[in-house]
Tab-separated table of C-alpha atoms in Angstrom:
chain	number	residue	atom	x	y	z
A	86	MET	CA	14.556	-14.269	-10.913
A	87	THR	CA	15.062	-12.905	-14.415
A	88	ALA	CA	15.581	-9.219	-15.167
A	89	ALA	CA	12.092	-9.076	-16.711
A	90	GLU	CA	10.558	-10.565	-13.556
A	91	THR	CA	12.458	-8.115	-11.346
A	92	ALA	CA	11.343	-5.219	-13.546
A	93	ARG	CA	7.690	-6.173	-12.949
A	94	ARG	CA	7.921	-6.965	-9.226
A	95	VAL	CA	5.057	-5.335	-7.284
A	96	LEU	CA	4.313	-5.094	-3.573
A	97	VAL	CA	0.782	-4.422	-2.365
A	98	ALA	CA	0.855	-3.464	1.324
A	99	GLY	CA	-2.187	-3.039	3.518
A	100	VAL	CA	-1.427	-0.656	6.360
A	101	GLY	CA	-3.426	0.370	9.391
A	102	ASN	CA	-4.476	-0.654	12.866
A	103	VAL	CA	-7.255	-3.271	12.979
A	104	PHE	CA	-8.051	-2.228	16.570
A	105	LEU	CA	-9.170	1.230	15.386
A	106	GLN	CA	-12.215	0.297	13.287
A	107	ASP	CA	-11.860	1.811	9.802
A	108	ASP	CA	-8.089	2.135	10.182
A	109	GLY	CA	-8.051	-1.605	9.404
A	110	PHE	CA	-9.267	-0.932	5.841
A	111	GLY	CA	-5.881	-1.517	4.182
A	112	VAL	CA	-5.287	-4.748	6.048
A	113	GLU	CA	-8.782	-6.015	5.232
A	114	THR	CA	-8.403	-5.170	1.533
A	115	VAL	CA	-5.115	-7.090	1.298
A	116	ARG	CA	-6.736	-10.023	3.106
A	117	TRP	CA	-9.580	-9.951	0.548
A	118	LEU	CA	-7.045	-10.049	-2.296
A	119	GLY	CA	-5.215	-12.936	-0.631
A	120	ARG	CA	-8.323	-15.132	-0.530
A	121	ASP	CA	-7.879	-15.900	-4.246
A	122	PRO	CA	-4.223	-15.458	-5.227
A	123	SER	CA	-5.020	-16.595	-8.789
A	124	ARG	CA	-6.375	-13.067	-9.389
A	125	LEU	CA	-2.881	-11.655	-8.991
A	126	PRO	CA	-0.444	-11.474	-11.897
A	127	PRO	CA	2.975	-13.130	-11.472
A	128	GLY	CA	5.421	-10.931	-9.577
A	129	VAL	CA	2.797	-9.425	-7.250
A	130	GLU	CA	3.275	-9.919	-3.520
A	131	LEU	CA	0.814	-9.062	-0.776
A	132	MET	CA	1.867	-7.802	2.643
A	133	ASP	CA	-0.294	-7.242	5.697
A	134	ALA	CA	1.937	-4.484	7.049
A	135	GLY	CA	-0.510	-3.391	9.735
A	136	ILE	CA	1.328	-0.939	11.949
A	137	ARG	CA	4.784	-2.297	11.065
A	138	GLY	CA	5.846	0.594	8.848
A	139	VAL	CA	9.544	0.138	9.603
A	140	HIS	CA	9.358	-3.509	8.490
A	141	LEU	CA	7.595	-2.384	5.298
A	142	ALA	CA	10.283	0.221	4.567
A	143	TYR	CA	13.070	-2.367	4.954
A	144	ARG	CA	11.222	-4.886	2.780
A	145	LEU	CA	10.897	-2.296	0.021
A	146	LEU	CA	14.682	-2.059	-0.174
A	147	GLU	CA	14.631	-5.632	-1.584
A	148	GLY	CA	13.654	-4.211	-4.960
A	149	TYR	CA	10.132	-3.612	-6.188
A	150	ARG	CA	9.266	-1.687	-9.326
A	151	THR	CA	5.852	-0.717	-8.016
A	152	LEU	CA	4.408	-0.199	-4.539
A	153	VAL	CA	0.676	0.003	-3.903
A	154	LEU	CA	-0.193	1.094	-0.368
A	155	VAL	CA	-3.770	0.518	0.777
A	156	ASP	CA	-4.874	2.679	3.706
A	157	ILE	CA	-7.476	5.129	4.931
A	158	VAL	CA	-7.176	8.636	3.515
A	159	ASP	CA	-9.111	11.528	4.994
A	160	ARG	CA	-9.966	13.931	2.196
A	161	GLY	CA	-13.283	15.120	3.585
A	162	GLY	CA	-15.433	12.906	1.347
A	163	ALA	CA	-18.308	10.667	2.273
A	164	PRO	CA	-17.287	7.578	4.287
A	165	GLY	CA	-16.356	4.772	1.914
A	166	THR	CA	-15.219	7.100	-0.895
A	167	LEU	CA	-12.203	5.616	-2.651
A	168	TYR	CA	-9.183	7.522	-3.913
A	169	THR	CA	-6.278	6.446	-6.107
A	170	ILE	CA	-3.264	8.664	-5.551
A	171	ASP	CA	-0.155	8.554	-7.744
A	172	VAL	CA	2.529	9.430	-5.206
A	173	GLY	CA	5.463	8.929	-7.547
A	174	PRO	CA	8.976	7.922	-6.545
A	175	GLU	CA	10.039	11.169	-4.864
A	176	PRO	CA	10.213	11.425	-1.050
A	177	PRO	CA	7.437	13.401	0.666
A	178	ARG	CA	8.258	17.076	1.125
A	179	ALA	CA	6.743	17.497	4.586
A	180	ARG	CA	7.914	15.127	7.284
A	181	PRO	CA	6.809	15.190	10.899
A	182	PRO	CA	9.507	16.528	13.253
A	183	GLY	CA	10.779	14.585	16.227
A	184	PRO	CA	11.376	10.904	16.927
A	185	LEU	CA	9.845	8.229	14.729
A	186	ASP	CA	6.653	6.700	16.160
A	187	THR	CA	6.647	3.177	14.711
A	188	HIS	CA	3.015	2.628	15.732
A	189	ALA	CA	1.675	5.685	13.902
A	190	MET	CA	3.260	5.506	10.476
A	191	ASP	CA	1.159	6.856	7.655
A	192	PRO	CA	2.181	6.301	4.013
A	193	ALA	CA	4.131	9.586	3.862
A	194	THR	CA	6.180	8.607	6.918
A	195	VAL	CA	6.878	5.126	5.508
A	196	LEU	CA	8.020	6.613	2.206
A	197	GLY	CA	10.189	9.180	3.969
A	198	LEU	CA	11.801	6.435	6.050
A	199	LEU	CA	12.323	4.358	2.898
A	200	HIS	CA	14.247	7.225	1.280
A	201	ASP	CA	16.328	7.701	4.455
A	202	LEU	CA	17.151	3.975	4.582
A	203	HIS	CA	18.027	3.970	0.908
A	204	ALA	CA	20.417	6.878	1.429
A	205	GLY	CA	22.169	5.017	4.257
A	206	ALA	CA	21.954	1.365	3.211
A	207	GLY	CA	21.379	1.307	-0.521
A	208	GLY	CA	18.834	-0.972	-2.107
A	209	THR	CA	16.361	-0.219	-4.855
A	210	LEU	CA	13.514	2.275	-4.587
A	211	PRO	CA	10.185	1.667	-6.364
A	212	ASP	CA	9.709	3.534	-9.660
A	213	GLU	CA	5.957	3.836	-9.081
A	214	VAL	CA	4.118	4.399	-5.794
A	215	TYR	CA	0.353	4.512	-5.468
A	216	VAL	CA	-2.028	4.794	-2.555
A	217	VAL	CA	-5.488	3.288	-2.801
A	218	GLY	CA	-7.257	5.071	0.017
A	219	CYS	CA	-10.684	5.061	1.573
A	220	GLN	CA	-12.436	7.859	3.441
A	221	PRO	CA	-12.978	6.549	6.988
A	222	GLN	CA	-16.117	6.998	9.039
A	223	ASP	CA	-14.793	6.073	12.480
A	224	THR	CA	-11.277	5.390	13.760
A	225	ASP	CA	-12.114	5.121	17.454
A	226	GLU	CA	-11.134	1.973	19.325
A	227	GLY	CA	-13.065	-1.066	18.203
A	228	MET	CA	-12.891	-4.079	15.939
A	229	GLY	CA	-14.388	-4.226	12.465
A	230	LEU	CA	-14.975	-1.741	9.687
A	231	THR	CA	-18.019	0.521	9.614
A	232	PRO	CA	-20.580	-0.467	6.933
A	233	PRO	CA	-19.612	2.130	4.269
A	234	VAL	CA	-15.917	1.292	4.599
A	235	ALA	CA	-16.581	-2.464	4.625
A	236	ASP	CA	-18.599	-2.002	1.409
A	237	ALA	CA	-15.578	-0.282	-0.159
A	238	VAL	CA	-13.172	-3.223	0.355
A	239	GLU	CA	-14.083	-5.186	-2.777
A	240	PRO	CA	-14.153	-2.113	-5.077
A	241	ALA	CA	-10.784	-1.044	-3.599
A	242	ALA	CA	-9.411	-4.509	-4.374
A	243	GLY	CA	-10.568	-3.947	-7.959
A	244	LEU	CA	-8.632	-0.670	-8.104
A	245	VAL	CA	-5.536	-2.442	-6.749
A	246	LEU	CA	-5.884	-5.218	-9.331
A	247	GLY	CA	-6.095	-2.633	-12.104
A	248	LEU	CA	-2.899	-0.961	-10.912
A	249	VAL	CA	-0.944	-4.214	-10.535
A	250	ARG	CA	-2.082	-5.568	-13.903
A	251	ARG	CA	-0.873	-2.377	-15.544
A	252	ALA	CA	2.415	-2.483	-13.595
A	253	THR	CA	3.132	-6.106	-14.529
A	254	SER	CA	2.108	-5.936	-18.173
A	255	VAL	CA	4.845	-6.237	-20.728
A	256	PRO	CA	4.688	-3.554	-23.428
A	257	GLN	CA	3.987	-5.125	-26.795
A	258	ARG	CA	6.212	-4.195	-29.713
A	259	SER	CA	4.537	-3.652	-33.050
């Protein structure tokens, strides 16, 4: 892999639990993107991270310039509302106390773990971190997304594609 390819390497990770209805939004969005890989620019990798946040954190140490996490985000909006959040490369300020619950890792916990692993093991941290989030309607036990969240999958994929195209574009010199 050339230095230019490494500099544009992007990971898109869908996180969430598909057994908790709308919590499967991130996984479903990444699956939608994976149905036609020709939409993705070179250097973009998809990962169905599900509830494997620790695995995701270790994979990120392999060196990605940009990380796009896709997950549910509760901001009090109408179900299906999409949000694009520029998290930036800094570790989250607030971290939950106590032992790490590997089955309940939200993006902030994954990013905090990533920074801890980097401090202990090295590796490369992403320069850019984004979350494409969707307001959930229902996260009780059950399979399948609720209708407003299911309707948000394709538009969310469009937001992800916009972010990865920008991240992989090579600045043109005049």
